[in-house]
């Protein structure tokens, strides 16, 4: 087989968040990744990582102003692997919270909802949800993580979360990971085709999280090889 | 950067060195006076100041160096044990006297004398001018940690008058405290028949002549004297105090030294624990917290960063402000210099702390202190007549202060008063 | 119930320091070593506080943050002397996930809103360091416990959250370093008053203390003495690693009588037994 240049990921910089830690995680697992604000670089990358921290409306505004929202839709449309992290995952959805009705990128059908002030037991729920929490496969979906970045992750592994909103995908089959907070079950991982999103921060989830980056990288390489 | 100002035309007060220099290791300046014999302290007195050697290092830093490497502490401790063995009582009586305030150093001293060296100390405290809440709490905690204590509080009226005089004539509010503190222990030693008296550190730690540290015994000249009428309290002779200020000999009892003949007859000896045990104030802090529930002050002391050094007297803030006025040395300089010598902070940090905190106006207790220093006619019918302005206000205090600023240290311009020489202006010394 | 155990590392220049009542800071070793150790032992997050940033008017902690972020992949909170959006940006860029603000927020509360808008509420943690007053209330302090503010700590907490803080770090200066246990009342009052997670800090002297404070409803517990002295004793750094003349004598017997040294795994096991789960011990790093 001919020598292929290693896959390159673009980390989208739209003015928010934990870019450098995402970049460090990629570096740590040997995945070439560059932080970019340029739609052209996003379009020409082998994979795109969309991180994010903060508010959805502002993020969307920034993506739109910089021509990135179109680039991302194109990337998703043609099947380039797209990894959305935290706010980045929420941006994939069609629309924001039912109260604010801000549009997301619309790459995946569904919406985003805020955690309520009380859990299912009536006790006060502190928002944002901050901390380590278990990520599990939905019941009856034992193969759900195959061929995804979660492939090597054991069911119920703990990851680090920090968020006030969670996604509500319209297509339940795309919900491949669930977690619980205050008794409320919510979607913590989506996977649909080449689009993959995690509500938690794999680059902040210790070795468990690095494993996800490693798998992501491995999938890119095998994808590259299989398309030749 | 301004050129150093060493103009020969500037007046130099108090016999201080004309040229201002800073120690290359700590942040103290060569203007720091050594301990004075307060009984002879008048407005004419010339100060002896801390000595800097040829390398620009002050005596206190040299002493700290010796403490680190040049002293056989095992041998010193042996001497302490021997001393204790000689005086220890087994019949239930006290065997030594420990003057202390309940601050971190006296906590350590009392605890270690009792629990490590098996002595039976009687502790004695000379009260601060005005207790801070936390100072009082710490004193109580000290006593309740397991020590008998006698607290001596002087006649408030007399104390206030002497303090006011000390401020007017010497700009030295702490002086009456110093008299009482130095005089109390020897007198109590005689009273309780306890010839062995222990103090904490040796003042030479902070820059009195190196030769002072050679022996454990405190210099005799500091606490004995004979001709009482010529002694000066608050820069005023006893004779004059009795003639013009409405005081009589009995009023002055707590401030007068013990009879030196009685002391030598009974063989009263004053020793520094700091001569026998390697003293580290910060370690005393930890020790006091751990063993006695000592609590640092909840607020930073004015003019410095520290919250556990000497925190029991509300007049303390003013004391250090007066040293800032007279010598250009504030509380932060003293505290930082000591911590640099102990290796707790670097000189760089010390300089930054001095720059940030030194000379800060002591706002927190100001009004209380002005009231304290005021001499209303009803309370001081005779003495109040001797003052142009018997009641002290912020303005009268500041005006008084200006008269104590030495021109070779202070420059006055449109913005007010500025020190001509500041440690942070000096080129950084290699360290 | 899910919780977090957060080792707090106070940093002065190149050194990790620890005091009592935030006073009398003593050098215990190199922060990198402590950080690595805690990461390997299962820390949920790490908290770095630069205790001389406001004194020097500069942030020298950036190097440390960057070096840590290159090998440690758990959340890092950084605070101490952060005064502007640029300061925050620099620290986040170096690898921090959250920043803690105290002095700057007290001086200009609008700064909290500005920072939350720019970087997201969950990135902004307001640090409240409190001392109990005689009347039973608590007063907030700034500048590493040195300056009074006159602010009631609980009211300030409520205000800070209204302005956009996503999390609160609440430290009892009275208890800090003493090993006498957290100030449960202070913690509980603030937990009840705000809808965001509260990290309790100051006073842990045993693993049971940590369980107690989490039972008040605090979302996380930060601790220093409980863990640091143990680490300092077991992995004494070479004297040559420190600048000359820095006093290290206390390292011969680091510790404090009331603090019962603990290790992270043991602490987390104790919490788990009480129904409080946290990040499981890493199988490998």
JSON list of C-alpha atoms in Angstrom, two decimals, chain C residues 69-168:
[
{"chain": "C", "resi": 69, "resn": "UNK", "atom": "CA", "xyz": [-1.71, 20.89, 30.61]},
{"chain": "C", "resi": 70, "resn": "UNK", "atom": "CA", "xyz": [0.76, 19.07, 28.37]},
{"chain": "C", "resi": 71, "resn": "UNK", "atom": "CA", "xyz": [0.72, 15.99, 30.51]},
{"chain": "C", "resi": 72, "resn": "UNK", "atom": "CA", "xyz": [-2.38, 16.19, 32.64]},
{"chain": "C", "resi": 73, "resn": "UNK", "atom": "CA", "xyz": [-5.78, 15.75, 31.08]},
{"chain": "C", "resi": 74, "resn": "UNK", "atom": "CA", "xyz": [-8.23, 16.60, 33.80]},
{"chain": "C", "resi": 75, "resn": "UNK", "atom": "CA", "xyz": [-9.85, 19.97, 34.39]},
{"chain": "C", "resi": 76, "resn": "UNK", "atom": "CA", "xyz": [-7.54, 22.68, 35.62]},
{"chain": "C", "resi": 77, "resn": "UNK", "atom": "CA", "xyz": [-8.78, 25.76, 37.43]},
{"chain": "C", "resi": 78, "resn": "UNK", "atom": "CA", "xyz": [-6.40, 28.65, 37.83]},
{"chain": "C", "resi": 79, "resn": "UNK", "atom": "CA", "xyz": [-6.66, 31.76, 39.94]},
{"chain": "C", "resi": 80, "resn": "UNK", "atom": "CA", "xyz": [-4.75, 34.50, 41.70]},
{"chain": "C", "resi": 81, "resn": "UNK", "atom": "CA", "xyz": [-4.43, 38.08, 40.52]},
{"chain": "C", "resi": 82, "resn": "UNK", "atom": "CA", "xyz": [-6.55, 37.76, 37.38]},
{"chain": "C", "resi": 83, "resn": "UNK", "atom": "CA", "xyz": [-7.73, 41.25, 36.69]},
{"chain": "C", "resi": 84, "resn": "UNK", "atom": "CA", "xyz": [-8.74, 41.59, 33.04]},
{"chain": "C", "resi": 85, "resn": "UNK", "atom": "CA", "xyz": [-10.23, 39.66, 30.17]},
{"chain": "C", "resi": 86, "resn": "UNK", "atom": "CA", "xyz": [-6.72, 39.46, 28.71]},
{"chain": "C", "resi": 87, "resn": "UNK", "atom": "CA", "xyz": [-5.43, 37.87, 31.90]},
{"chain": "C", "resi": 88, "resn": "UNK", "atom": "CA", "xyz": [-8.19, 35.28, 31.68]},
{"chain": "C", "resi": 89, "resn": "UNK", "atom": "CA", "xyz": [-7.57, 34.67, 28.03]},
{"chain": "C", "resi": 90, "resn": "UNK", "atom": "CA", "xyz": [-3.87, 34.09, 28.66]},
{"chain": "C", "resi": 91, "resn": "UNK", "atom": "CA", "xyz": [-4.55, 31.59, 31.39]},
{"chain": "C", "resi": 92, "resn": "UNK", "atom": "CA", "xyz": [-7.13, 29.67, 29.33]},
{"chain": "C", "resi": 93, "resn": "UNK", "atom": "CA", "xyz": [-4.77, 29.61, 26.42]},
{"chain": "C", "resi": 94, "resn": "UNK", "atom": "CA", "xyz": [-2.06, 28.18, 28.62]},
{"chain": "C", "resi": 95, "resn": "UNK", "atom": "CA", "xyz": [-4.37, 25.28, 29.44]},
{"chain": "C", "resi": 96, "resn": "UNK", "atom": "CA", "xyz": [-6.80, 26.26, 32.16]},
{"chain": "C", "resi": 97, "resn": "UNK", "atom": "CA", "xyz": [-10.43, 25.23, 31.83]},
{"chain": "C", "resi": 98, "resn": "UNK", "atom": "CA", "xyz": [-11.77, 27.51, 34.51]},
{"chain": "C", "resi": 99, "resn": "UNK", "atom": "CA", "xyz": [-10.53, 30.60, 36.25]},
{"chain": "C", "resi": 100, "resn": "UNK", "atom": "CA", "xyz": [-11.17, 31.73, 39.78]},
{"chain": "C", "resi": 101, "resn": "UNK", "atom": "CA", "xyz": [-11.68, 35.41, 40.49]},
{"chain": "C", "resi": 102, "resn": "UNK", "atom": "CA", "xyz": [-11.83, 37.18, 43.81]},
{"chain": "C", "resi": 103, "resn": "UNK", "atom": "CA", "xyz": [-10.19, 40.58, 44.25]},
{"chain": "C", "resi": 104, "resn": "UNK", "atom": "CA", "xyz": [-10.99, 41.80, 40.76]},
{"chain": "C", "resi": 105, "resn": "UNK", "atom": "CA", "xyz": [-14.61, 40.71, 41.07]},
{"chain": "C", "resi": 106, "resn": "UNK", "atom": "CA", "xyz": [-15.07, 42.45, 44.40]},
{"chain": "C", "resi": 107, "resn": "UNK", "atom": "CA", "xyz": [-13.52, 45.65, 43.11]},
{"chain": "C", "resi": 108, "resn": "UNK", "atom": "CA", "xyz": [-15.67, 45.69, 40.01]},
{"chain": "C", "resi": 109, "resn": "UNK", "atom": "CA", "xyz": [-18.56, 43.21, 40.08]},
{"chain": "C", "resi": 110, "resn": "UNK", "atom": "CA", "xyz": [-19.46, 43.93, 36.44]},
{"chain": "C", "resi": 111, "resn": "UNK", "atom": "CA", "xyz": [-16.23, 42.17, 35.57]},
{"chain": "C", "resi": 112, "resn": "UNK", "atom": "CA", "xyz": [-17.99, 38.90, 36.39]},
{"chain": "C", "resi": 113, "resn": "UNK", "atom": "CA", "xyz": [-20.65, 39.54, 33.75]},
{"chain": "C", "resi": 114, "resn": "UNK", "atom": "CA", "xyz": [-18.08, 40.58, 31.19]},
{"chain": "C", "resi": 115, "resn": "UNK", "atom": "CA", "xyz": [-16.02, 37.50, 31.82]},
{"chain": "C", "resi": 116, "resn": "UNK", "atom": "CA", "xyz": [-19.04, 35.20, 31.77]},
{"chain": "C", "resi": 117, "resn": "UNK", "atom": "CA", "xyz": [-20.23, 36.68, 28.50]},
{"chain": "C", "resi": 118, "resn": "UNK", "atom": "CA", "xyz": [-16.85, 36.29, 26.90]},
{"chain": "C", "resi": 119, "resn": "UNK", "atom": "CA", "xyz": [-15.82, 32.91, 28.13]},
{"chain": "C", "resi": 120, "resn": "UNK", "atom": "CA", "xyz": [-19.00, 31.21, 29.29]},
{"chain": "C", "resi": 121, "resn": "UNK", "atom": "CA", "xyz": [-20.42, 31.12, 32.80]},
{"chain": "C", "resi": 122, "resn": "UNK", "atom": "CA", "xyz": [-19.08, 27.67, 33.50]},
{"chain": "C", "resi": 123, "resn": "UNK", "atom": "CA", "xyz": [-15.57, 28.98, 32.93]},
{"chain": "C", "resi": 124, "resn": "UNK", "atom": "CA", "xyz": [-15.93, 31.62, 35.63]},
{"chain": "C", "resi": 125, "resn": "UNK", "atom": "CA", "xyz": [-15.60, 30.54, 39.24]},
{"chain": "C", "resi": 126, "resn": "UNK", "atom": "CA", "xyz": [-15.89, 33.19, 41.91]},
{"chain": "C", "resi": 127, "resn": "UNK", "atom": "CA", "xyz": [-13.65, 32.52, 44.88]},
{"chain": "C", "resi": 128, "resn": "UNK", "atom": "CA", "xyz": [-14.97, 33.70, 48.22]},
{"chain": "C", "resi": 129, "resn": "UNK", "atom": "CA", "xyz": [-12.59, 33.65, 51.17]},
{"chain": "C", "resi": 130, "resn": "UNK", "atom": "CA", "xyz": [-14.43, 34.28, 54.40]},
{"chain": "C", "resi": 131, "resn": "UNK", "atom": "CA", "xyz": [-13.85, 34.92, 58.05]},
{"chain": "C", "resi": 132, "resn": "UNK", "atom": "CA", "xyz": [-16.53, 34.50, 60.65]},
{"chain": "C", "resi": 133, "resn": "UNK", "atom": "CA", "xyz": [-17.50, 37.73, 62.36]},
{"chain": "C", "resi": 134, "resn": "UNK", "atom": "CA", "xyz": [-18.42, 38.12, 66.01]},
{"chain": "C", "resi": 135, "resn": "UNK", "atom": "CA", "xyz": [-22.08, 38.49, 65.13]},
{"chain": "C", "resi": 136, "resn": "UNK", "atom": "CA", "xyz": [-22.13, 35.06, 63.47]},
{"chain": "C", "resi": 137, "resn": "UNK", "atom": "CA", "xyz": [-22.11, 36.39, 59.94]},
{"chain": "C", "resi": 138, "resn": "UNK", "atom": "CA", "xyz": [-19.23, 35.89, 57.52]},
{"chain": "C", "resi": 139, "resn": "UNK", "atom": "CA", "xyz": [-17.18, 38.59, 55.89]},
{"chain": "C", "resi": 140, "resn": "UNK", "atom": "CA", "xyz": [-15.48, 38.17, 52.51]},
{"chain": "C", "resi": 141, "resn": "UNK", "atom": "CA", "xyz": [-11.76, 39.00, 52.15]},
{"chain": "C", "resi": 142, "resn": "UNK", "atom": "CA", "xyz": [-9.55, 39.65, 49.15]},
{"chain": "C", "resi": 143, "resn": "UNK", "atom": "CA", "xyz": [-5.83, 39.59, 48.35]},
{"chain": "C", "resi": 144, "resn": "UNK", "atom": "CA", "xyz": [-5.23, 36.11, 49.68]},
{"chain": "C", "resi": 145, "resn": "UNK", "atom": "CA", "xyz": [-6.96, 36.79, 53.00]},
{"chain": "C", "resi": 146, "resn": "UNK", "atom": "CA", "xyz": [-5.36, 40.18, 53.59]},
{"chain": "C", "resi": 147, "resn": "UNK", "atom": "CA", "xyz": [-7.99, 42.81, 52.92]},
{"chain": "C", "resi": 148, "resn": "UNK", "atom": "CA", "xyz": [-11.44, 43.23, 54.44]},
{"chain": "C", "resi": 149, "resn": "UNK", "atom": "CA", "xyz": [-14.26, 44.07, 52.08]},
{"chain": "C", "resi": 150, "resn": "UNK", "atom": "CA", "xyz": [-17.17, 44.75, 54.42]},
{"chain": "C", "resi": 151, "resn": "UNK", "atom": "CA", "xyz": [-19.20, 42.37, 52.25]},
{"chain": "C", "resi": 152, "resn": "UNK", "atom": "CA", "xyz": [-21.38, 39.70, 53.73]},
{"chain": "C", "resi": 153, "resn": "UNK", "atom": "CA", "xyz": [-20.09, 36.50, 52.17]},
{"chain": "C", "resi": 154, "resn": "UNK", "atom": "CA", "xyz": [-23.50, 34.96, 51.57]},
{"chain": "C", "resi": 155, "resn": "UNK", "atom": "CA", "xyz": [-25.00, 38.06, 49.96]},
{"chain": "C", "resi": 156, "resn": "UNK", "atom": "CA", "xyz": [-21.91, 38.44, 47.84]},
{"chain": "C", "resi": 157, "resn": "UNK", "atom": "CA", "xyz": [-22.26, 34.81, 46.75]},
{"chain": "C", "resi": 158, "resn": "UNK", "atom": "CA", "xyz": [-25.81, 35.42, 45.59]},
{"chain": "C", "resi": 159, "resn": "UNK", "atom": "CA", "xyz": [-24.78, 38.56, 43.78]},
{"chain": "C", "resi": 160, "resn": "UNK", "atom": "CA", "xyz": [-21.85, 36.88, 42.07]},
{"chain": "C", "resi": 161, "resn": "UNK", "atom": "CA", "xyz": [-24.07, 34.16, 40.67]},
{"chain": "C", "resi": 162, "resn": "UNK", "atom": "CA", "xyz": [-26.63, 36.70, 39.50]},
{"chain": "C", "resi": 163, "resn": "UNK", "atom": "CA", "xyz": [-23.82, 38.43, 37.65]},
{"chain": "C", "resi": 164, "resn": "UNK", "atom": "CA", "xyz": [-22.90, 35.23, 35.86]},
{"chain": "C", "resi": 165, "resn": "UNK", "atom": "CA", "xyz": [-20.62, 33.04, 37.95]},
{"chain": "C", "resi": 166, "resn": "UNK", "atom": "CA", "xyz": [-21.07, 29.40, 36.98]},
{"chain": "C", "resi": 167, "resn": "UNK", "atom": "CA", "xyz": [-19.52, 28.00, 40.13]},
{"chain": "C", "resi": 168, "resn": "UNK", "atom": "CA", "xyz": [-18.35, 29.17, 43.54]}
]
